[in-house]
Short mmCIF file of C-alpha atoms in Angstrom, two decimals:
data_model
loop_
_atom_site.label_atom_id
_atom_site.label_comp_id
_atom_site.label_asym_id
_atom_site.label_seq_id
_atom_site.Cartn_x
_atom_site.Cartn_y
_atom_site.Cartn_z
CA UNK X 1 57.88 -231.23 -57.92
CA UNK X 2 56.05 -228.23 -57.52
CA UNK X 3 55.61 -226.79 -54.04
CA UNK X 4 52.44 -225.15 -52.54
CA UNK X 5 53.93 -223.11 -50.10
CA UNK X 6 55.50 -219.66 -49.34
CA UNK X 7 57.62 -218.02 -46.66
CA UNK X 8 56.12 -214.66 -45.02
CA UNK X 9 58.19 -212.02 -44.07
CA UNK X 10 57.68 -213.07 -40.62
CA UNK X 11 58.45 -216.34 -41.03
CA UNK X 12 61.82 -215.37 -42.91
CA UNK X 13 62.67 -212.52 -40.13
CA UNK X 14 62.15 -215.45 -37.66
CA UNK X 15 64.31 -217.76 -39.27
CA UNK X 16 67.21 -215.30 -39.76
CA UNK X 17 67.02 -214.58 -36.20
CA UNK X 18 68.07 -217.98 -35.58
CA UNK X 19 70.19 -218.32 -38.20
CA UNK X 20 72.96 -215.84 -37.41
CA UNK X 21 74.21 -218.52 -34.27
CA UNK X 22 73.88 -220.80 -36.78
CA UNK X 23 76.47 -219.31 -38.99
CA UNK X 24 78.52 -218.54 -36.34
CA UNK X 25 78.83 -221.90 -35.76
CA UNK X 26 79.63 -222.20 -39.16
CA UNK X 27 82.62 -219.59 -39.23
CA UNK X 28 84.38 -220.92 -35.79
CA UNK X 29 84.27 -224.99 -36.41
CA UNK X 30 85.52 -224.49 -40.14
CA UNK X 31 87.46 -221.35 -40.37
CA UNK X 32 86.60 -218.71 -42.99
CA UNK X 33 83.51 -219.89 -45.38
CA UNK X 34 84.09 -220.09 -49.02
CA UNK X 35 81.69 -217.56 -50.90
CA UNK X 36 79.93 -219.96 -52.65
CA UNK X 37 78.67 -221.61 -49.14
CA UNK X 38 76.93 -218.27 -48.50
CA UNK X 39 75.92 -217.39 -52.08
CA UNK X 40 73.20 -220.47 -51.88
CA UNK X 41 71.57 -218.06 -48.80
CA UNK X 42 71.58 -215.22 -51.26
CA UNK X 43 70.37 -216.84 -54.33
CA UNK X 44 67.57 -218.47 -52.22
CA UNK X 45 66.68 -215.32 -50.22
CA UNK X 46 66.05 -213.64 -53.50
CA UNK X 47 63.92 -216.59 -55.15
CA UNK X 48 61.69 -216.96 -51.79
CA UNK X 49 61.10 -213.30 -52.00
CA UNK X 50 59.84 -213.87 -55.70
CA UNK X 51 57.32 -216.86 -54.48
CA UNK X 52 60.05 -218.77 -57.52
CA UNK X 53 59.87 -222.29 -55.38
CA UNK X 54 59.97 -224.57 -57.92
CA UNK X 55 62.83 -222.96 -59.05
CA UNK X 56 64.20 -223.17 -55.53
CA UNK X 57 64.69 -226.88 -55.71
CA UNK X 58 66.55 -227.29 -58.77
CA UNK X 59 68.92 -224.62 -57.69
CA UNK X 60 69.26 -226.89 -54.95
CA UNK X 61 69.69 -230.26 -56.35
CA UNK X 62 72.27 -228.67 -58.72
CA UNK X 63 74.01 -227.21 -55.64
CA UNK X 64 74.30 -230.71 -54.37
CA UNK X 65 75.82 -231.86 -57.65
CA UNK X 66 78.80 -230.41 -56.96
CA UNK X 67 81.79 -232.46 -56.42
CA UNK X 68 84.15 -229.87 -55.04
CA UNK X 69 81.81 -229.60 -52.18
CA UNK X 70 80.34 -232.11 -51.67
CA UNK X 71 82.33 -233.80 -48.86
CA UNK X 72 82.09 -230.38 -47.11
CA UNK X 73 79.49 -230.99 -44.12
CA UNK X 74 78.85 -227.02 -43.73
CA UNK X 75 77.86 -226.77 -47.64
CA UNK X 76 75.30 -229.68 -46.08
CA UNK X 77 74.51 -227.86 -43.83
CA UNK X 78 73.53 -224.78 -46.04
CA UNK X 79 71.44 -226.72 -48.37
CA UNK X 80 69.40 -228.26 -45.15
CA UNK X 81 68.84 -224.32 -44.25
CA UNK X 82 68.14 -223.17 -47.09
CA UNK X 83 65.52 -225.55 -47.89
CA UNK X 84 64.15 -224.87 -44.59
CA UNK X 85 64.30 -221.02 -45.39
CA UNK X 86 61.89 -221.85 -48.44
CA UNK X 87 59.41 -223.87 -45.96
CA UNK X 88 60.59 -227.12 -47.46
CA UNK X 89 61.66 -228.86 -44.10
CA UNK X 90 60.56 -232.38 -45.16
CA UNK X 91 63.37 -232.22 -48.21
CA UNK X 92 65.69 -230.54 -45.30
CA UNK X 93 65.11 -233.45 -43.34
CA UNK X 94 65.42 -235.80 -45.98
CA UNK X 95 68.98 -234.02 -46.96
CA UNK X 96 70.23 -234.50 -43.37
CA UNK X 97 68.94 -238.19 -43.20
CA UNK X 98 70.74 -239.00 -46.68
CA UNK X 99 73.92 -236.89 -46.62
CA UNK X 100 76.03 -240.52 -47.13
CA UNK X 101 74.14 -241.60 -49.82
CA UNK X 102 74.71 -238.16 -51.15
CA UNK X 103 78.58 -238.35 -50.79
CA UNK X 104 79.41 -237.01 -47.67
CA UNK X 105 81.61 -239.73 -46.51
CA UNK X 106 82.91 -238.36 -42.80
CA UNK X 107 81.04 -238.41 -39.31
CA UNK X 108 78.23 -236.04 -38.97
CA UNK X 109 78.94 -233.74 -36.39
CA UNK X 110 77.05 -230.93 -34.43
CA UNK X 111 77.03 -228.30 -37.72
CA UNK X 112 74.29 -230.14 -39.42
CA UNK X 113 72.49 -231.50 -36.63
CA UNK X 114 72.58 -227.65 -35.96
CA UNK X 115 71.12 -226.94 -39.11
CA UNK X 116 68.07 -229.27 -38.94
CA UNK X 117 67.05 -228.20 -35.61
CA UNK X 118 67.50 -224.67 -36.43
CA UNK X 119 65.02 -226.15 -39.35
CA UNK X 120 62.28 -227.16 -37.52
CA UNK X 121 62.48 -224.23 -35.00
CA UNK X 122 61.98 -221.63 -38.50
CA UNK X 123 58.92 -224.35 -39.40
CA UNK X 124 57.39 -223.65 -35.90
CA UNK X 125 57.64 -227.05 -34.71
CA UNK X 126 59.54 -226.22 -31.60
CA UNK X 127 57.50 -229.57 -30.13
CA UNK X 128 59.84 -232.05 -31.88
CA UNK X 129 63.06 -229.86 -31.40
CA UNK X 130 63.80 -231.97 -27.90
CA UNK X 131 63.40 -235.39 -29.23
CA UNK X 132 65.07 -234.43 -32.51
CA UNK X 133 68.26 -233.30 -30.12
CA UNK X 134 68.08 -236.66 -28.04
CA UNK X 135 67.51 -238.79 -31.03
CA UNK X 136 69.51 -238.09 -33.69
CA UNK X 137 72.48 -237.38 -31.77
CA UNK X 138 72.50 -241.07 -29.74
CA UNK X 139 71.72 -242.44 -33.31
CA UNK X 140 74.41 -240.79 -34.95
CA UNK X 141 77.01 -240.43 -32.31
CA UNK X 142 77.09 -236.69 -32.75
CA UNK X 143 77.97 -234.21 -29.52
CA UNK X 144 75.29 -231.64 -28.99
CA UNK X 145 77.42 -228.45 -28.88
CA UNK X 146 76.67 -225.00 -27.11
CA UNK X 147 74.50 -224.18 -29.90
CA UNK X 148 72.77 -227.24 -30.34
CA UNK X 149 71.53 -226.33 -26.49
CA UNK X 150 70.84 -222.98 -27.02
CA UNK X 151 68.52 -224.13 -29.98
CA UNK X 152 67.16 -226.09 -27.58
CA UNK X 153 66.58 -223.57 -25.02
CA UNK X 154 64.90 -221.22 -27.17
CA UNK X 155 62.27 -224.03 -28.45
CA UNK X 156 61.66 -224.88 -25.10
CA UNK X 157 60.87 -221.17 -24.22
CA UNK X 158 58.78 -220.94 -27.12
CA UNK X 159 56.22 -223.83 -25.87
CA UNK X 160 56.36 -221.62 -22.82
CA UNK X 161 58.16 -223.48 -20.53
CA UNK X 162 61.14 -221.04 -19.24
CA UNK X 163 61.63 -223.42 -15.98
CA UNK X 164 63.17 -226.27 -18.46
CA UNK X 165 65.08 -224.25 -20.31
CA UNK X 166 66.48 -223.04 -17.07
CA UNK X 167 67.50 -226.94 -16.42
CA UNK X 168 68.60 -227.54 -19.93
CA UNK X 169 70.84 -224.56 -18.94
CA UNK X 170 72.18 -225.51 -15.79
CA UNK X 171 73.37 -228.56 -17.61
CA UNK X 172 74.74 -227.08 -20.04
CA UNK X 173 76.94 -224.96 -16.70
CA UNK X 174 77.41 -228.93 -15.38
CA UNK X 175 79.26 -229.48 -18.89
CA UNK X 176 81.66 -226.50 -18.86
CA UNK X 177 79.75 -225.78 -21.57
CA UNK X 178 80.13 -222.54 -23.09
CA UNK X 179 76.94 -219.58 -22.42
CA UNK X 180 76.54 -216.48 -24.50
CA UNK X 181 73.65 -213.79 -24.51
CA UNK X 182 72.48 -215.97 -26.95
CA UNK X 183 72.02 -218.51 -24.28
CA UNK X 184 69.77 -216.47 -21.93
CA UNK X 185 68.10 -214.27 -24.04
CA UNK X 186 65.40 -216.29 -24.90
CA UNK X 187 64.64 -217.57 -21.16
CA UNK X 188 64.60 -213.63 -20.10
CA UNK X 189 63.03 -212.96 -23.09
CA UNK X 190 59.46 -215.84 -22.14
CA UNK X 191 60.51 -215.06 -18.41
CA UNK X 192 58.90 -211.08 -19.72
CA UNK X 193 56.00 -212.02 -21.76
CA UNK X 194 54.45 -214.38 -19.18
CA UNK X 195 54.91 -211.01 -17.02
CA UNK X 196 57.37 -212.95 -14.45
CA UNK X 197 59.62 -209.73 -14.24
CA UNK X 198 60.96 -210.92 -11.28
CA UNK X 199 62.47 -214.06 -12.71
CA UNK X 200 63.58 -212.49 -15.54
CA UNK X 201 65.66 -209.58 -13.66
CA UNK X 202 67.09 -212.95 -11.59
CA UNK X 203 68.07 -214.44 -15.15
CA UNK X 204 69.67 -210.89 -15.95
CA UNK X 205 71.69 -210.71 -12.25
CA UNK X 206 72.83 -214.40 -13.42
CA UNK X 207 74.01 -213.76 -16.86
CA UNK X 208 75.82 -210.93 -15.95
CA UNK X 209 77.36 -212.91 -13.28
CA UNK X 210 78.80 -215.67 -15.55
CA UNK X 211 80.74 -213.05 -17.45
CA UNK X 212 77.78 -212.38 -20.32
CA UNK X 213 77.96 -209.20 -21.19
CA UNK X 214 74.44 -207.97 -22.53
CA UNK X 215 74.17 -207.63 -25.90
CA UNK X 216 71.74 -205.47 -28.44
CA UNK X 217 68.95 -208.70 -28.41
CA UNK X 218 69.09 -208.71 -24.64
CA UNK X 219 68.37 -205.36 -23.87
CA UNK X 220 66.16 -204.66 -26.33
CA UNK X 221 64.23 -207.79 -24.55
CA UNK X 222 63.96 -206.00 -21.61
CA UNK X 223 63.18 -202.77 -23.79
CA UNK X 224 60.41 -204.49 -25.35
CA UNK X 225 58.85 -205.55 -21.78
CA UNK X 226 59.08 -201.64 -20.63
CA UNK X 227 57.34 -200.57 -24.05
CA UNK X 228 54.61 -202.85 -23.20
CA UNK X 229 53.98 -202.12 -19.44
CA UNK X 230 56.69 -199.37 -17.80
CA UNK X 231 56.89 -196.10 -18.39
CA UNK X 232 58.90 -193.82 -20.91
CA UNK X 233 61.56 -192.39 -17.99
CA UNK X 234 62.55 -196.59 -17.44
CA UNK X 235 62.85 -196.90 -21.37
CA UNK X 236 65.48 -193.58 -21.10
CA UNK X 237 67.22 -194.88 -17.89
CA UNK X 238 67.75 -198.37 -19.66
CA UNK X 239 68.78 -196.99 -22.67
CA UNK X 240 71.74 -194.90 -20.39
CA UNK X 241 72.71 -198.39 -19.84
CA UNK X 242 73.06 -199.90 -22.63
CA UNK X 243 75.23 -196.81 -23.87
CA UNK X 244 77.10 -197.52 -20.83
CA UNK X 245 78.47 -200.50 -21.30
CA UNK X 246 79.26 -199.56 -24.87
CA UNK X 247 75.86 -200.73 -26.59
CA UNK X 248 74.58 -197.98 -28.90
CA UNK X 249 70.96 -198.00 -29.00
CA UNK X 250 69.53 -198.98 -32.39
CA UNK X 251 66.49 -198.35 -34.54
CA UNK X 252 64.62 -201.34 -32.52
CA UNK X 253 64.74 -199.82 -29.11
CA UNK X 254 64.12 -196.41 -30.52
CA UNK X 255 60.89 -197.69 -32.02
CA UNK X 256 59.95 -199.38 -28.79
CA UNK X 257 60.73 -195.76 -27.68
CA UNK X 258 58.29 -194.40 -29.67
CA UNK X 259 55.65 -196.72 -29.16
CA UNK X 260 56.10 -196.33 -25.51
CA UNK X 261 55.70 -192.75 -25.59
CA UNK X 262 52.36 -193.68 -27.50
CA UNK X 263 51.39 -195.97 -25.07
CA UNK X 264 51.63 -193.53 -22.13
CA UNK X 265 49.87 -190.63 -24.15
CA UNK X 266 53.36 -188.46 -25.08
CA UNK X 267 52.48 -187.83 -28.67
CA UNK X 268 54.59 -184.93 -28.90
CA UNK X 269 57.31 -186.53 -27.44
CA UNK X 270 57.04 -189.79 -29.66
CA UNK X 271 57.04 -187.05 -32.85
CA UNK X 272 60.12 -185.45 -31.74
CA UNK X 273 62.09 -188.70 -31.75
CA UNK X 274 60.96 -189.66 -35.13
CA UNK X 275 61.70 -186.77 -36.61
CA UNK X 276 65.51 -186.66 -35.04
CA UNK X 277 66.03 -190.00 -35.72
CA UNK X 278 68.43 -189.00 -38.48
CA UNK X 279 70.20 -186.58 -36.10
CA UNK X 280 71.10 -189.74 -34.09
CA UNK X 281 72.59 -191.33 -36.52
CA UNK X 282 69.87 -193.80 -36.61
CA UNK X 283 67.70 -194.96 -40.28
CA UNK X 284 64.14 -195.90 -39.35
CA UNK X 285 63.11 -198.97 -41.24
CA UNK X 286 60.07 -200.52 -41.87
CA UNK X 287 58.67 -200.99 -38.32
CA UNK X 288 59.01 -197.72 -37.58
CA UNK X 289 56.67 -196.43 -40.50
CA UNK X 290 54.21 -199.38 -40.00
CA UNK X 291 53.95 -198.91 -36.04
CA UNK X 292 54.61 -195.06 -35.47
CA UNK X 293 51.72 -194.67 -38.03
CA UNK X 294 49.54 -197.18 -36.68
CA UNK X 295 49.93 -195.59 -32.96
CA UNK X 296 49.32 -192.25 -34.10
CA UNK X 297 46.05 -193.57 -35.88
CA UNK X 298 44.86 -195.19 -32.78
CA UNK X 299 45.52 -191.85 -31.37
CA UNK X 300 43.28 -190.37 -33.87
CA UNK X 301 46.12 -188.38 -35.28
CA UNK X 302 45.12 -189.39 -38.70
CA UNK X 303 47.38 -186.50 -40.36
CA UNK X 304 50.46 -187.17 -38.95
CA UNK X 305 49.66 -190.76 -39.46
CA UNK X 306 49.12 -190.36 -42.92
CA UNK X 307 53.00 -188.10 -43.27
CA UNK X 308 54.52 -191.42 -41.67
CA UNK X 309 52.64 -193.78 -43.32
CA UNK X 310 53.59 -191.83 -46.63
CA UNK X 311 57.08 -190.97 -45.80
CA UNK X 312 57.09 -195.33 -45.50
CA UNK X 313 55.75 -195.82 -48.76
CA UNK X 314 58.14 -193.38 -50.48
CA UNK X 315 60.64 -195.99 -48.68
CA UNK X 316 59.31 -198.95 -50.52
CA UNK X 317 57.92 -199.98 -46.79
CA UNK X 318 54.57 -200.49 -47.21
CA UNK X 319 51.84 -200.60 -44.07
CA UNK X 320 49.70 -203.78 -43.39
CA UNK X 321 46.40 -204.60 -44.52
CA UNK X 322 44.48 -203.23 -41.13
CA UNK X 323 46.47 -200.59 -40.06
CA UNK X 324 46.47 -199.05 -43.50
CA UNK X 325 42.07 -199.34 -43.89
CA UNK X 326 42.15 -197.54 -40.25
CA UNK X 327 44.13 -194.79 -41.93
CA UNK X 328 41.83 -194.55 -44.79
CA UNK X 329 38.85 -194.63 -43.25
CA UNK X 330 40.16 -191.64 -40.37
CA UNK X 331 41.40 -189.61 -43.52
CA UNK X 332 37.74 -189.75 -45.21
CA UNK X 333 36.12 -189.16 -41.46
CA UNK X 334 38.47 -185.95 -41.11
CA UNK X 335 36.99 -184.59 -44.66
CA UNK X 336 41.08 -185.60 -46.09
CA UNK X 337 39.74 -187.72 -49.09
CA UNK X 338 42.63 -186.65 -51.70
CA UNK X 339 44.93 -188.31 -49.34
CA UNK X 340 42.82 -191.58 -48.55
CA UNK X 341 42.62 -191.50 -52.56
CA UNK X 342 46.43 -191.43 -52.67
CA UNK X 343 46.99 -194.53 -50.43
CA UNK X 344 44.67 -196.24 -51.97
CA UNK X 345 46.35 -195.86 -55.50
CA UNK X 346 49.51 -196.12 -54.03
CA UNK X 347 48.23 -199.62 -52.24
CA UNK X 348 46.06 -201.48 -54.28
CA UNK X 349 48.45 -203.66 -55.85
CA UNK X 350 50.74 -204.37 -52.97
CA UNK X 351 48.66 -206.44 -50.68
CA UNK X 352 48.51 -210.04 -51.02
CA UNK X 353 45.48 -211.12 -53.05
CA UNK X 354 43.01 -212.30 -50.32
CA UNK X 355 43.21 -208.75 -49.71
CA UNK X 356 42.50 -207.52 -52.84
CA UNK X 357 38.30 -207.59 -52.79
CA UNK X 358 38.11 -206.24 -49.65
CA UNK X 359 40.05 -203.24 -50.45
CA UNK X 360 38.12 -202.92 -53.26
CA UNK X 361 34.66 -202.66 -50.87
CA UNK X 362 36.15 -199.96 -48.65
CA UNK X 363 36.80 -198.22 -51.21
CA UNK X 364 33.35 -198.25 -52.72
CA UNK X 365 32.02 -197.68 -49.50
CA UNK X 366 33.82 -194.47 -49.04
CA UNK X 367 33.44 -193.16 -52.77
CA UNK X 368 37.04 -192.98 -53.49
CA UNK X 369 38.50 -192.72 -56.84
CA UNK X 370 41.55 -195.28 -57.75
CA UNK X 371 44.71 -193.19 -58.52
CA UNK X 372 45.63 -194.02 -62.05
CA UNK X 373 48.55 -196.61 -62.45
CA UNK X 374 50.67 -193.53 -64.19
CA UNK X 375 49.66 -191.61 -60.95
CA UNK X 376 50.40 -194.44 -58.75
CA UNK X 377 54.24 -194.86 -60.30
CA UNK X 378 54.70 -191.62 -60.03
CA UNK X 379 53.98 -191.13 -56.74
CA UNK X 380 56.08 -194.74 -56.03
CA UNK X 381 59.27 -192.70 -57.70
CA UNK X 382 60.35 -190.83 -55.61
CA UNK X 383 62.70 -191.89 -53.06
CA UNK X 384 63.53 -189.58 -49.75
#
């Protein structure tokens, strides 16, 4: 059947996020995963990307025709996820309801109960993640398993209600149940952006004292809360932390680096980290060209805006719709019009098509010329 939908490149970040547990999982109840398991991720990825959905599903039911496999609840497991990574969770569900029919003939256990709530939590429908849990494993005498909570957890943060993921943790300490960073993260993580610093430093003190090490998610949490509302020498002392206990700081907290040097009204200090990023052994990727220039542009530093924002595009990381119109529209303002004309050319087949006509008026409106398409691939070439 032919499906309506498509997965953003949010939507796909967010489910990866919560996938990697997942595969974990995955690795530690089965021992070392046979490369086709992980090839179906691949081949998906790849035909999500290219909006081929249709396709999708008969890669899929194929997949499932395989005998070899087919007794394997992890290669389950992959197909539920994978049709969840396409935005089909109705067929994931339906996979996971029918895996006997289907020829999976042992006990289903925690790895594809895993899989579906790890589903519904990529869909957005953190809401039925609870009863899911309850339900289906009473019905099918499965044993929710570390991750299986933590799933929990982080849907339970994600309606915004940190104090019951706190309980669903402190059962989880009643079961000798095993915690991870992966545990609190998300508690410290809601804990921060209802602006409760105080219970989220308590969460911190207590996952340090049950023998969690932080990890790069963690901190960068708590990196992401000082970006927003501290100040740049609390982003530099944390960051001494992190390399403390052996944590390098990566490209994500040097963005929030950046943007917190925006925020407090360091321009010159945000350029000089962008520009020895490389010195630090550190590759910026797309946020960094799609925030740093975005900043800069709400600083009305529509030059250096437009040398991120380019040195982006020569990346293949393109800005969004918004941020990129604001950068147009200072360039034309500052009397830089050959520039705005080269975004434009550069741009005007790369946004989705509900953007398309109102590109179109801007550019009317500000008398710019389109770029040729020989101009435009040109320009695309080359590669820095």
């Amino acid at each position: 059947m032919a499906i309506a939908h498509y997965a953003s490149s949010c939507h796909l970040h967010y489910f990866l996020r919560h996938l990697r547990p997942f595969s974990t999982t995955i690795i530690a109840e089965f021992g070392k995963p046979q490369p086709k398991l992980f090839a179906i991720d691949s081949e998906v990825k790849h035909l999500v990307k290219d909006r081929k959905f249709t396709e999708i599903e008969t890669l899929l039911e194929e997949k499932m025709k395989d005998a070899t496999n087919i007794n394997q609840e992890s290669y389950f497991a992959t197909i539920i996820v994978s049709y969840a990574y396409a935005n089909m969770l109705n067929r994931a569900h339906a996979i996971f309801d029918n895996m006997p029919n289907l020829g999976f003939t042992a006990s289903r256990t925690s790895l594809s109960l895993n899989a579906l709530l790890t589903s519904y939590a990529h869909d957005g429908q953190h809401s039925r993640v609870p009863d899911l849990l309850a339900d289906l494993s009473k019905k099918h005498f499965i044993a929710p398993n570390s991750i299986s909570y933590g799933i929990l957890i982080n849907s339970l943060c994600k309606l915004g209600s940190p104090e019951k993921a706190c309980e669903t943790l402190e059962e989880m300490e009643e079961k000798k149940m095993k915690v991870s960073p992966f545990t609190y993260t998300p508690i410290i993580d809601a804990f921060y952006k209802m602006k409760k610093k105080e219970e989220a430093e308590k969460m911190w003190v207590k996952m340090v004292g049950s023998g969690c090490m932080p990890d790069h998610a963690v901190f960068n949490v708590k990196a992401t809360y000082i970006s927003n509302y501290g100040k740049p020498g609390e982003m530099l002392e944390l960051m001494e932390e992190m390399e403390k206990t052996g944590i390098k700081p990566d490209i994500v907290t040097f963005n929030l680096l950046i943007s917190c040097y925006c925020k407090n009204g360091k321009l010159l200090d945000a350029k000089n980290l962008y520009s020895n990023l490389k010195e630090k052994n550190v590759r910026p990727n797309a946020a960094t060209y799609r925030n740093f220039s975005r900043l800069l542009c709400k600083n009305k530093d529509f030059d250096m805006g437009f040398k991120v924002c380019k040195e982006g595009i020569m990346k293949k990381k393109y800005p969004d719709f918004v941020p990129a119109k604001i950068l147009v529209e200072g360039l034309v303002k500052n009397e830089k019009k050959e520039e705005a004309e080269w975004i434009c050319g550069v741009l005007k087949k790369k946004f989705p098509p509900r953007f398309i006509d109102s590109w179109k008026k801007m550019m009317e409106k500000l008398e710019l010329n389109v770029v040729n398409d020989e101009g435009m691939r040109q320009s695309e070439g080359v590669i820095v």
